[in-house]
Amino acid sequence: MYRDPEAASPGAPSRDVLLVSAIITVSLSVTVVLCGLCHWCQRKLGKRYKNSLETVGTPDSGRGRSEKKAIKLPAGGKAVNTAPVPGQTPHDESDRRTEPRSSVSDLVNSLTSEMLMLSPGSEEDEAHEGCSRENLGRIQFSVGYNFQESTLTVKIMKAQELPAKDFSGTSDPFVKIYLLPDKKHKLETKVKRKNLNPHWNETFLFEGFPYEKVVQRILYLQVLDYDRFSRNDPIGEVSIPLNKVDLTQMQTFWKDLKPCSDGSGSRGELLLSLCYNPSANSIIVNIIKARNLKAMDIGGTSDPYVKVWLMYKDKRVEKKKTVTMKRNLNPIFNESFAFDIPTEKLRETTIIITVMDKDRLSRNDVIGKIYLSWKSGPGEVKHWKDMIARPRQPVAQWHQLKA
C-alpha cells in the first residue's frame, strides 16, 4: 500500500512549521543584536557630544579666562596700562582639550571663532576710530615738595609715541618747564636726537619757593621738536595745578599731550587728494582748497599759496607750488602735481606740504605744514595707507595744518 511521504504522524510537526519557526528565531535574534548596538551607539555618541560641548564652552566664559591671563601689570602696577583692547579675545593654547571632537563641535568652534573675529569693538575697529583724533603722545613726570628746604622738585622721566616733525620721519624732542603764570623763568631738558620715545630722567629744583606760593602755581610742560635752522616746532603740552597734587611725597603721572595753546592749533585746514599709480610709478597730489587759514598780515588776512616738496631719505628731490590767492583765508586752488616715485622707494618717501603767506616786502611766512608718509602722524599715515590700498583712485582728506 502506497504511503504519502509528506503525511506525518499526528504528533510530529510538519516541515513548513519548522521552517517558519527557524525564520522567526533568526529574526528575533537579529532584532535583539540591533537593539543592543543602538543603545551602545547612543551612549557613545551622547558621551562624545557632551565632551565636545564642554570643550567648546561659551564665548563669555572663555573670554573671561583669557582676559585674566592677558592682563599683566608691571612692578608697582601704576604707570602702564597693558589691558587688552575691549572685544579682543586672546586665546590660550593650554586651555584647549586634545580629545577628538565630532563634526558638530567643529562647526560650533568655527562659527564661534568667526563671530568673535567679527564682533564689534575689535582691535581693527578701534584702530580706525583712533585715527579720527590725532595722537600727540604722552609724557611721564613726577613732582614733590621738600618742606625743610622749601624746594619744589620736578623730574622729567620719558615720553612715548611722539609724532614725527622732521623730514626723516622722526623728531628731536626736548621739554620746557614753567610754573605759570610766570613764563619768564623756565628750565629745559636736553635734546634727544631722532627719538620718538625719549628717556630724559632729568631732575629740576625750584629752590627757596614757599609752599604758600607753590600751591598757587600751575606746572606747565611743553614738548618741542628742536630745529637748528628754524623755529622749534611745538609737539604738545601738559598742565597740572599744584594745589590738586599731594606734594608731601613725589607723585608720578602719565599725561597725554594736548595741542599747544600758543596758536599752533588754529592755523587752518587743507583739503588734498593723493592718487598712486603703481604701473606708472607716480603719485598725483591735488591741492583742492583750504579753510580758516590763520591771518598773517596786518589787515587780518593772508595771501596764501602752497609748496609741495618731494623728499627721499631726508633729501629734497623736487618742489612744486600753486599760484598765490590774494587776501583769502578760504582759498580754492584745484591744482595737481605729479611726482615720479618708484615702488621700491615708496617707504622712504615723504611729501611735505607747506601753506605759505606771500609777502612782497619781507620774507614769506609759514602758515602751516603737513607731512605725508607711512610714518608720520596718525591722520597722515591713514591717508598714505588709503592711497596705497586704493591704487589709481584719488583719495581726498582734510588735514590740520601744524606749526
mmCIF file of C-alpha atoms in Angstrom:
data_model
loop_
_atom_site.group_PDB
_atom_site.id
_atom_site.type_symbol
_atom_site.label_atom_id
_atom_site.label_comp_id
_atom_site.label_asym_id
_atom_site.label_seq_id
_atom_site.Cartn_x
_atom_site.Cartn_y
_atom_site.Cartn_z
ATOM 1 C CA MET A 1 0.000 0.000 0.000
ATOM 2 C CA TYR A 2 1.412 3.416 -1.041
ATOM 3 C CA ARG A 3 2.016 5.954 1.827
ATOM 4 C CA ASP A 4 2.401 9.690 1.144
ATOM 5 C CA PRO A 5 5.856 10.685 2.452
ATOM 6 C CA GLU A 6 4.602 14.145 3.337
ATOM 7 C CA ALA A 7 1.920 12.744 5.521
ATOM 8 C CA ALA A 8 3.117 12.993 9.068
ATOM 9 C CA SER A 9 2.107 11.330 12.145
ATOM 10 C CA PRO A 10 -0.436 13.123 14.176
ATOM 11 C CA GLY A 11 2.097 14.152 16.856
ATOM 12 C CA ALA A 12 5.068 15.287 14.621
ATOM 13 C CA PRO A 13 5.399 18.906 13.303
ATOM 14 C CA SER A 14 5.442 19.485 9.582
ATOM 15 C CA ARG A 15 8.486 20.829 7.633
ATOM 16 C CA ASP A 16 6.805 24.202 6.913
ATOM 17 C CA VAL A 17 6.183 24.781 10.588
ATOM 18 C CA LEU A 18 9.820 24.093 11.356
ATOM 19 C CA LEU A 19 10.994 26.487 8.609
ATOM 20 C CA VAL A 20 8.748 29.318 9.845
ATOM 21 C CA SER A 21 9.934 28.776 13.415
ATOM 22 C CA ALA A 22 13.568 28.983 12.323
ATOM 23 C CA ILE A 23 12.947 32.258 10.437
ATOM 24 C CA ILE A 24 11.172 33.796 13.431
ATOM 25 C CA THR A 25 14.007 32.737 15.740
ATOM 26 C CA VAL A 26 16.685 34.303 13.483
ATOM 27 C CA SER A 27 14.663 37.499 13.144
ATOM 28 C CA LEU A 28 14.281 37.863 16.879
ATOM 29 C CA SER A 29 17.999 37.277 17.367
ATOM 30 C CA VAL A 30 18.903 39.948 14.807
ATOM 31 C CA THR A 31 16.457 42.372 16.407
ATOM 32 C CA VAL A 32 17.989 41.849 19.835
ATOM 33 C CA VAL A 33 21.503 42.401 18.470
ATOM 34 C CA LEU A 34 20.467 45.585 16.646
ATOM 35 C CA CYS A 35 18.783 46.980 19.754
ATOM 36 C CA GLY A 36 21.923 46.372 21.742
ATOM 37 C CA LEU A 37 24.019 48.165 19.132
ATOM 38 C CA CYS A 38 21.625 51.153 19.122
ATOM 39 C CA HIS A 39 21.857 51.567 22.890
ATOM 40 C CA TRP A 40 25.630 51.293 22.727
ATOM 41 C CA CYS A 41 25.801 53.928 19.960
ATOM 42 C CA GLN A 42 23.534 56.266 21.834
ATOM 43 C CA ARG A 43 25.677 56.023 24.924
ATOM 44 C CA LYS A 44 28.872 56.630 22.943
ATOM 45 C CA LEU A 45 27.513 59.484 20.854
ATOM 46 C CA GLY A 46 25.904 61.097 23.874
ATOM 47 C CA LYS A 47 29.161 60.975 25.785
ATOM 48 C CA ARG A 48 31.118 62.404 22.831
ATOM 49 C CA TYR A 49 28.609 65.198 22.240
ATOM 50 C CA LYS A 50 28.709 66.084 25.938
ATOM 51 C CA ASN A 51 32.507 66.191 25.893
ATOM 52 C CA SER A 52 32.529 68.356 22.770
ATOM 53 C CA LEU A 53 30.155 70.841 24.358
ATOM 54 C CA GLU A 54 32.344 71.014 27.452
ATOM 55 C CA THR A 55 35.351 71.641 25.236
ATOM 56 C CA VAL A 56 33.715 74.430 23.238
ATOM 57 C CA GLY A 57 32.215 76.205 26.248
ATOM 58 C CA THR A 58 30.571 79.597 25.971
ATOM 59 C CA PRO A 59 32.294 82.617 24.397
ATOM 60 C CA ASP A 60 31.747 84.641 27.550
ATOM 61 C CA SER A 61 33.362 82.148 29.903
ATOM 62 C CA GLY A 62 36.332 81.602 27.609
ATOM 63 C CA ARG A 63 36.753 85.356 27.210
ATOM 64 C CA GLY A 64 36.817 85.875 30.959
ATOM 65 C CA ARG A 65 39.630 83.369 31.425
ATOM 66 C CA SER A 66 41.649 84.869 28.598
ATOM 67 C CA GLU A 67 41.339 88.451 29.827
ATOM 68 C CA LYS A 68 42.504 87.498 33.288
ATOM 69 C CA LYS A 69 45.629 85.882 31.893
ATOM 70 C CA ALA A 70 46.307 88.637 29.335
ATOM 71 C CA ILE A 71 46.425 91.487 31.857
ATOM 72 C CA LYS A 72 49.990 91.720 33.162
ATOM 73 C CA LEU A 73 50.843 94.700 35.344
ATOM 74 C CA PRO A 74 54.470 95.754 35.742
ATOM 75 C CA ALA A 75 56.116 96.203 39.123
ATOM 76 C CA GLY A 76 54.163 98.826 41.037
ATOM 77 C CA GLY A 77 51.198 98.479 38.752
ATOM 78 C CA LYS A 78 50.581 102.211 38.234
ATOM 79 C CA ALA A 79 52.215 103.511 35.108
ATOM 80 C CA VAL A 80 51.460 101.274 32.158
ATOM 81 C CA ASN A 81 48.040 100.086 31.078
ATOM 82 C CA THR A 82 48.537 96.752 29.348
ATOM 83 C CA ALA A 83 44.898 95.676 29.430
ATOM 84 C CA PRO A 84 43.738 94.148 26.148
ATOM 85 C CA VAL A 85 41.518 96.025 23.768
ATOM 86 C CA PRO A 86 37.837 95.571 24.684
ATOM 87 C CA GLY A 87 36.244 92.997 22.399
ATOM 88 C CA GLN A 88 39.544 91.376 21.501
ATOM 89 C CA THR A 89 39.737 87.757 22.736
ATOM 90 C CA PRO A 90 43.213 86.326 23.209
ATOM 91 C CA HIS A 91 43.347 82.517 23.136
ATOM 92 C CA ASP A 92 45.362 80.360 25.494
ATOM 93 C CA GLU A 93 46.530 77.148 23.822
ATOM 94 C CA SER A 94 46.893 75.365 27.177
ATOM 95 C CA ASP A 95 43.133 75.599 27.778
ATOM 96 C CA ARG A 96 42.279 73.644 24.668
ATOM 97 C CA ARG A 97 41.254 69.973 25.011
ATOM 98 C CA THR A 98 43.097 67.346 22.982
ATOM 99 C CA GLU A 99 40.377 64.683 22.821
ATOM 100 C CA PRO A 100 38.656 64.091 19.453
ATOM 101 C CA ARG A 101 35.637 66.231 18.529
ATOM 102 C CA SER A 102 32.594 65.442 16.458
ATOM 103 C CA SER A 103 31.673 67.385 13.325
ATOM 104 C CA VAL A 104 29.060 69.243 15.386
ATOM 105 C CA SER A 105 31.671 70.571 17.787
ATOM 106 C CA ASP A 106 33.965 71.532 14.908
ATOM 107 C CA LEU A 107 31.142 73.518 13.341
ATOM 108 C CA VAL A 108 30.378 75.243 16.654
ATOM 109 C CA ASN A 109 34.051 76.137 17.082
ATOM 110 C CA SER A 110 34.246 77.531 13.561
ATOM 111 C CA LEU A 111 31.159 79.669 13.976
ATOM 112 C CA THR A 112 32.278 80.852 17.418
ATOM 113 C CA SER A 113 35.672 81.933 16.069
ATOM 114 C CA GLU A 114 34.126 83.811 13.180
ATOM 115 C CA MET A 115 31.648 85.540 15.500
ATOM 116 C CA LEU A 116 34.434 86.621 17.819
ATOM 117 C CA MET A 117 36.538 87.968 14.944
ATOM 118 C CA LEU A 118 33.603 89.902 13.530
ATOM 119 C CA SER A 119 32.271 91.148 16.857
ATOM 120 C CA PRO A 120 32.045 94.936 17.408
ATOM 121 C CA GLY A 121 34.884 96.582 19.259
ATOM 122 C CA SER A 122 37.637 94.555 17.621
ATOM 123 C CA GLU A 123 41.186 95.867 17.523
ATOM 124 C CA GLU A 124 40.897 96.870 13.866
ATOM 125 C CA ASP A 125 37.752 98.881 14.535
ATOM 126 C CA GLU A 126 39.427 100.604 17.475
ATOM 127 C CA ALA A 127 42.369 101.466 15.249
ATOM 128 C CA HIS A 128 40.109 103.116 12.658
ATOM 129 C CA GLU A 129 38.334 105.063 15.377
ATOM 130 C CA GLY A 130 41.659 106.144 16.840
ATOM 131 C CA CYS A 131 42.728 107.637 13.542
ATOM 132 C CA SER A 132 39.936 110.177 13.724
ATOM 133 C CA ARG A 133 41.695 112.025 16.552
ATOM 134 C CA GLU A 134 45.373 112.931 16.473
ATOM 135 C CA ASN A 135 47.684 111.243 18.939
ATOM 136 C CA LEU A 136 50.432 113.561 20.191
ATOM 137 C CA GLY A 137 51.964 111.008 22.531
ATOM 138 C CA ARG A 138 52.265 111.149 26.302
ATOM 139 C CA ILE A 139 54.800 112.138 28.940
ATOM 140 C CA GLN A 140 55.796 110.736 32.334
ATOM 141 C CA PHE A 141 56.946 113.055 35.102
ATOM 142 C CA SER A 142 56.952 113.350 38.892
ATOM 143 C CA VAL A 143 56.618 116.279 41.279
ATOM 144 C CA GLY A 144 57.087 116.749 45.028
ATOM 145 C CA TYR A 145 57.957 119.368 47.661
ATOM 146 C CA ASN A 146 60.646 119.432 50.373
ATOM 147 C CA PHE A 147 59.228 121.461 53.275
ATOM 148 C CA GLN A 148 62.559 121.630 55.150
ATOM 149 C CA GLU A 149 64.422 123.140 52.205
ATOM 150 C CA SER A 150 61.409 124.953 50.613
ATOM 151 C CA THR A 151 62.229 123.302 47.303
ATOM 152 C CA LEU A 152 59.895 122.064 44.579
ATOM 153 C CA THR A 153 61.276 119.080 42.673
ATOM 154 C CA VAL A 154 60.172 118.223 39.131
ATOM 155 C CA LYS A 155 61.558 115.154 37.381
ATOM 156 C CA ILE A 156 61.028 114.631 33.639
ATOM 157 C CA MET A 157 61.254 110.896 33.001
ATOM 158 C CA LYS A 158 60.246 109.963 29.480
ATOM 159 C CA ALA A 159 57.759 110.317 26.627
ATOM 160 C CA GLN A 160 56.139 107.799 24.307
ATOM 161 C CA GLU A 161 54.643 107.765 20.805
ATOM 162 C CA LEU A 162 55.602 111.317 19.903
ATOM 163 C CA PRO A 163 54.639 112.402 16.356
ATOM 164 C CA ALA A 164 57.285 112.898 13.689
ATOM 165 C CA LYS A 165 58.095 116.516 12.894
ATOM 166 C CA ASP A 166 61.217 116.211 10.721
ATOM 167 C CA PHE A 167 61.709 115.217 7.095
ATOM 168 C CA SER A 168 63.228 111.906 8.190
ATOM 169 C CA GLY A 169 60.010 110.803 9.879
ATOM 170 C CA THR A 170 61.308 111.396 13.400
ATOM 171 C CA SER A 171 61.770 114.251 15.922
ATOM 172 C CA ASP A 172 64.407 115.800 18.193
ATOM 173 C CA PRO A 173 62.305 116.347 21.331
ATOM 174 C CA PHE A 174 63.041 118.342 24.464
ATOM 175 C CA VAL A 175 60.869 119.683 27.299
ATOM 176 C CA LYS A 176 60.380 123.189 28.688
ATOM 177 C CA ILE A 177 59.226 123.520 32.304
ATOM 178 C CA TYR A 178 57.259 126.548 33.552
ATOM 179 C CA LEU A 179 55.470 127.488 36.770
ATOM 180 C CA LEU A 180 52.591 129.551 35.456
ATOM 181 C CA PRO A 181 51.686 132.376 35.441
ATOM 182 C CA ASP A 182 55.443 133.079 35.384
ATOM 183 C CA LYS A 183 56.757 132.465 31.845
ATOM 184 C CA LYS A 184 59.997 134.393 32.170
ATOM 185 C CA HIS A 185 61.805 131.733 34.169
ATOM 186 C CA LYS A 186 61.915 128.329 32.530
ATOM 187 C CA LEU A 187 64.020 125.200 32.630
ATOM 188 C CA GLU A 188 64.764 122.829 29.751
ATOM 189 C CA THR A 189 65.798 119.225 29.296
ATOM 190 C CA LYS A 190 68.432 118.031 26.889
ATOM 191 C CA VAL A 191 67.527 117.338 23.257
ATOM 192 C CA LYS A 192 67.130 113.670 22.365
ATOM 193 C CA ARG A 193 68.120 113.266 18.732
ATOM 194 C CA LYS A 194 65.868 111.306 16.357
ATOM 195 C CA ASN A 195 63.786 109.707 19.060
ATOM 196 C CA LEU A 196 60.002 109.341 19.285
ATOM 197 C CA ASN A 197 60.219 107.544 22.652
ATOM 198 C CA PRO A 198 62.856 109.590 24.512
ATOM 199 C CA HIS A 199 64.150 108.965 28.051
ATOM 200 C CA TRP A 200 65.387 112.050 29.893
ATOM 201 C CA ASN A 201 65.426 111.178 33.620
ATOM 202 C CA GLU A 202 66.400 114.756 34.482
ATOM 203 C CA THR A 203 65.594 116.418 37.817
ATOM 204 C CA PHE A 204 64.913 120.141 38.242
ATOM 205 C CA LEU A 205 64.801 122.065 41.522
ATOM 206 C CA PHE A 206 62.889 125.257 42.246
ATOM 207 C CA GLU A 207 64.710 126.325 45.415
ATOM 208 C CA GLY A 208 63.601 128.844 48.021
ATOM 209 C CA PHE A 209 59.977 128.552 46.954
ATOM 210 C CA PRO A 210 57.491 128.923 49.860
ATOM 211 C CA TYR A 211 54.765 126.313 49.912
ATOM 212 C CA GLU A 212 52.072 129.022 50.047
ATOM 213 C CA LYS A 213 53.224 130.256 46.618
ATOM 214 C CA VAL A 214 53.796 126.810 45.164
ATOM 215 C CA VAL A 215 50.138 125.825 45.558
ATOM 216 C CA GLN A 216 49.178 128.963 43.597
ATOM 217 C CA ARG A 217 51.175 127.874 40.550
ATOM 218 C CA ILE A 218 50.431 125.616 37.606
ATOM 219 C CA LEU A 219 53.104 123.202 36.436
ATOM 220 C CA TYR A 220 53.282 123.571 32.649
ATOM 221 C CA LEU A 221 55.304 121.224 30.443
ATOM 222 C CA GLN A 222 55.774 121.874 26.743
ATOM 223 C CA VAL A 223 57.344 119.271 24.459
ATOM 224 C CA LEU A 224 59.029 120.699 21.364
ATOM 225 C CA ASP A 225 60.967 119.434 18.372
ATOM 226 C CA TYR A 226 64.376 121.087 18.143
ATOM 227 C CA ASP A 227 65.219 122.627 14.773
ATOM 228 C CA ARG A 228 68.685 124.016 14.178
ATOM 229 C CA PHE A 229 67.815 126.179 11.180
ATOM 230 C CA SER A 230 64.323 127.428 12.012
ATOM 231 C CA ARG A 231 61.909 127.868 14.879
ATOM 232 C CA ASN A 232 61.364 124.869 17.147
ATOM 233 C CA ASP A 233 58.122 123.045 16.371
ATOM 234 C CA PRO A 234 55.707 122.545 19.300
ATOM 235 C CA ILE A 235 54.585 118.924 19.752
ATOM 236 C CA GLY A 236 52.238 119.125 22.722
ATOM 237 C CA GLU A 237 51.706 120.371 26.244
ATOM 238 C CA VAL A 238 50.557 119.295 29.713
ATOM 239 C CA SER A 239 49.446 121.457 32.644
ATOM 240 C CA ILE A 240 48.543 120.451 36.206
ATOM 241 C CA PRO A 241 47.501 122.808 39.059
ATOM 242 C CA LEU A 242 49.797 122.145 42.026
ATOM 243 C CA ASN A 243 47.018 122.777 44.560
ATOM 244 C CA LYS A 244 45.447 119.498 43.360
ATOM 245 C CA VAL A 245 48.594 117.425 43.993
ATOM 246 C CA ASP A 246 49.730 115.880 47.256
ATOM 247 C CA LEU A 247 53.229 117.341 47.363
ATOM 248 C CA THR A 248 54.277 115.741 50.652
ATOM 249 C CA GLN A 249 55.906 112.977 48.604
ATOM 250 C CA MET A 250 56.934 112.521 44.988
ATOM 251 C CA GLN A 251 53.890 111.801 42.808
ATOM 252 C CA THR A 252 54.361 110.225 39.371
ATOM 253 C CA PHE A 253 51.996 110.974 36.468
ATOM 254 C CA TRP A 254 51.363 109.810 32.911
ATOM 255 C CA LYS A 255 49.653 112.561 30.923
ATOM 256 C CA ASP A 256 48.526 112.652 27.298
ATOM 257 C CA LEU A 257 49.928 115.596 25.374
ATOM 258 C CA LYS A 258 47.419 118.136 24.092
ATOM 259 C CA PRO A 259 47.819 120.625 21.203
ATOM 260 C CA CYS A 260 49.819 123.661 22.271
ATOM 261 C CA SER A 261 47.741 126.728 23.067
ATOM 262 C CA ASP A 262 50.202 129.182 21.506
ATOM 263 C CA GLY A 263 48.140 129.464 18.316
ATOM 264 C CA SER A 264 49.665 126.449 16.579
ATOM 265 C CA GLY A 265 46.349 124.612 16.754
ATOM 266 C CA SER A 266 44.391 127.276 14.867
ATOM 267 C CA ARG A 267 46.343 127.555 11.614
ATOM 268 C CA GLY A 268 43.546 126.222 9.436
ATOM 269 C CA GLU A 269 42.938 123.103 7.392
ATOM 270 C CA LEU A 270 43.840 121.911 3.910
ATOM 271 C CA LEU A 271 41.887 119.511 1.697
ATOM 272 C CA LEU A 272 44.059 117.478 -0.680
ATOM 273 C CA SER A 273 43.896 114.192 -2.537
ATOM 274 C CA LEU A 274 46.517 111.569 -3.308
ATOM 275 C CA CYS A 275 46.445 109.173 -6.246
ATOM 276 C CA TYR A 276 49.009 106.387 -6.545
ATOM 277 C CA ASN A 277 49.627 104.671 -9.886
ATOM 278 C CA PRO A 278 51.889 101.632 -9.347
ATOM 279 C CA SER A 279 52.231 100.838 -13.053
ATOM 280 C CA ALA A 280 53.412 104.374 -13.840
ATOM 281 C CA ASN A 281 55.394 104.692 -10.574
ATOM 282 C CA SER A 282 53.823 108.053 -9.816
ATOM 283 C CA ILE A 283 51.822 109.929 -7.182
ATOM 284 C CA ILE A 284 49.495 112.770 -8.119
ATOM 285 C CA VAL A 285 48.971 115.370 -5.390
ATOM 286 C CA ASN A 286 45.885 117.533 -5.855
ATOM 287 C CA ILE A 287 45.735 120.668 -3.691
ATOM 288 C CA ILE A 288 41.990 121.297 -3.553
ATOM 289 C CA LYS A 289 41.213 124.045 -1.036
ATOM 290 C CA ALA A 290 41.871 125.433 2.441
ATOM 291 C CA ARG A 291 39.649 126.845 5.147
ATOM 292 C CA ASN A 292 40.025 129.043 8.220
ATOM 293 C CA LEU A 293 43.648 129.905 7.496
ATOM 294 C CA LYS A 294 45.491 131.956 10.080
ATOM 295 C CA ALA A 295 45.715 135.665 9.238
ATOM 296 C CA MET A 296 49.375 136.626 8.858
ATOM 297 C CA ASP A 297 49.080 140.209 7.560
ATOM 298 C CA ILE A 298 48.313 143.396 9.449
ATOM 299 C CA GLY A 299 44.978 143.748 7.687
ATOM 300 C CA GLY A 300 43.708 140.474 9.206
ATOM 301 C CA THR A 301 44.097 138.390 6.057
ATOM 302 C CA SER A 302 46.708 136.373 4.140
ATOM 303 C CA ASP A 303 47.945 135.796 0.587
ATOM 304 C CA PRO A 304 48.275 132.014 0.646
ATOM 305 C CA TYR A 305 49.982 129.640 -1.738
ATOM 306 C CA VAL A 306 51.092 126.014 -1.310
ATOM 307 C CA LYS A 307 54.537 124.458 -1.722
ATOM 308 C CA VAL A 308 54.860 120.705 -2.290
ATOM 309 C CA TRP A 309 58.236 119.092 -1.610
ATOM 310 C CA LEU A 310 59.108 115.503 -2.550
ATOM 311 C CA MET A 311 61.646 114.112 -0.055
ATOM 312 C CA TYR A 312 63.595 110.880 -0.221
ATOM 313 C CA LYS A 313 65.782 109.867 2.742
ATOM 314 C CA ASP A 314 65.950 113.427 4.131
ATOM 315 C CA LYS A 315 66.960 114.822 0.745
ATOM 316 C CA ARG A 316 64.881 117.252 -1.267
ATOM 317 C CA VAL A 317 64.152 115.812 -4.682
ATOM 318 C CA GLU A 318 61.587 118.077 -6.320
ATOM 319 C CA LYS A 319 59.488 121.142 -5.485
ATOM 320 C CA LYS A 320 56.258 122.471 -6.973
ATOM 321 C CA LYS A 321 53.885 125.226 -5.894
ATOM 322 C CA THR A 322 50.463 126.675 -6.581
ATOM 323 C CA VAL A 323 49.512 130.195 -7.563
ATOM 324 C CA THR A 324 49.011 132.822 -4.852
ATOM 325 C CA MET A 325 45.465 133.652 -3.792
ATOM 326 C CA LYS A 326 45.308 137.319 -2.752
ATOM 327 C CA ARG A 327 43.638 138.264 0.553
ATOM 328 C CA ASN A 328 41.849 134.963 1.059
ATOM 329 C CA LEU A 329 41.595 132.826 4.191
ATOM 330 C CA ASN A 330 39.464 130.180 2.443
ATOM 331 C CA PRO A 331 41.186 129.785 -0.938
ATOM 332 C CA ILE A 332 40.298 127.253 -3.640
ATOM 333 C CA PHE A 333 43.335 126.028 -5.604
ATOM 334 C CA ASN A 334 42.393 122.858 -7.546
ATOM 335 C CA GLU A 335 45.950 122.320 -8.803
ATOM 336 C CA SER A 336 47.524 118.898 -9.392
ATOM 337 C CA PHE A 337 51.179 117.885 -9.359
ATOM 338 C CA ALA A 338 52.673 114.569 -10.479
ATOM 339 C CA PHE A 339 55.793 113.079 -8.887
ATOM 340 C CA ASP A 340 57.724 110.061 -10.158
ATOM 341 C CA ILE A 341 58.256 107.633 -7.261
ATOM 342 C CA PRO A 342 59.470 104.054 -7.883
ATOM 343 C CA THR A 343 57.642 101.468 -5.814
ATOM 344 C CA GLU A 344 60.797 100.316 -4.026
ATOM 345 C CA LYS A 345 61.399 103.898 -2.785
ATOM 346 C CA LEU A 346 57.877 104.468 -1.514
ATOM 347 C CA ARG A 347 58.620 103.570 2.132
ATOM 348 C CA GLU A 348 61.439 106.130 2.303
ATOM 349 C CA THR A 349 59.431 108.888 0.628
ATOM 350 C CA THR A 350 57.852 111.875 2.369
ATOM 351 C CA ILE A 351 55.687 114.563 0.797
ATOM 352 C CA ILE A 352 55.849 117.867 2.689
ATOM 353 C CA ILE A 353 53.069 120.335 2.005
ATOM 354 C CA THR A 354 53.567 123.883 3.289
ATOM 355 C CA VAL A 355 50.942 126.618 3.166
ATOM 356 C CA MET A 356 52.734 129.973 2.869
ATOM 357 C CA ASP A 357 51.721 133.609 3.113
ATOM 358 C CA LYS A 358 53.171 135.659 0.275
ATOM 359 C CA ASP A 359 54.804 138.903 1.421
ATOM 360 C CA ARG A 360 56.150 141.395 -1.098
ATOM 361 C CA LEU A 361 58.313 143.441 1.262
ATOM 362 C CA SER A 362 59.705 140.754 3.577
ATOM 363 C CA ARG A 363 60.256 137.028 3.808
ATOM 364 C CA ASN A 364 57.217 134.820 3.204
ATOM 365 C CA ASP A 365 55.596 133.459 6.363
ATOM 366 C CA VAL A 366 54.788 129.819 7.043
ATOM 367 C CA ILE A 367 51.120 129.309 7.930
ATOM 368 C CA GLY A 368 51.316 125.568 8.481
ATOM 369 C CA LYS A 369 52.729 122.260 7.296
ATOM 370 C CA ILE A 370 51.633 118.684 6.596
ATOM 371 C CA TYR A 371 53.964 115.667 6.472
ATOM 372 C CA LEU A 372 52.638 112.762 4.404
ATOM 373 C CA SER A 373 54.357 109.376 4.694
ATOM 374 C CA TRP A 374 53.847 105.926 6.173
ATOM 375 C CA LYS A 375 55.499 107.005 9.490
ATOM 376 C CA SER A 376 54.150 110.492 10.227
ATOM 377 C CA GLY A 377 51.114 111.378 12.392
ATOM 378 C CA PRO A 378 48.048 109.072 12.628
ATOM 379 C CA GLY A 379 45.892 111.146 10.273
ATOM 380 C CA GLU A 380 48.672 111.447 7.706
ATOM 381 C CA VAL A 381 49.518 107.741 7.937
ATOM 382 C CA LYS A 382 45.870 106.846 7.393
ATOM 383 C CA HIS A 383 45.764 108.987 4.232
ATOM 384 C CA TRP A 384 49.017 107.419 2.989
ATOM 385 C CA LYS A 385 47.803 103.856 3.580
ATOM 386 C CA ASP A 386 44.419 104.579 1.990
ATOM 387 C CA MET A 387 46.238 105.873 -1.091
ATOM 388 C CA ILE A 388 48.272 102.654 -1.400
ATOM 389 C CA ALA A 389 45.240 100.447 -0.735
ATOM 390 C CA ARG A 390 43.206 102.152 -3.483
ATOM 391 C CA PRO A 391 45.555 102.500 -6.467
ATOM 392 C CA ARG A 392 44.568 104.709 -9.417
ATOM 393 C CA GLN A 393 41.845 106.352 -7.306
ATOM 394 C CA PRO A 394 42.083 109.890 -5.865
ATOM 395 C CA VAL A 395 41.774 109.696 -2.071
ATOM 396 C CA ALA A 396 40.811 113.044 -0.508
ATOM 397 C CA GLN A 397 41.176 114.015 3.163
ATOM 398 C CA TRP A 398 41.197 117.150 5.313
ATOM 399 C CA HIS A 399 44.398 117.817 7.283
ATOM 400 C CA GLN A 400 45.019 120.162 10.186
ATOM 401 C CA LEU A 401 47.936 122.482 9.497
ATOM 402 C CA LYS A 402 50.745 122.277 12.054
ATOM 403 C CA ALA A 403 53.474 124.668 13.063
#
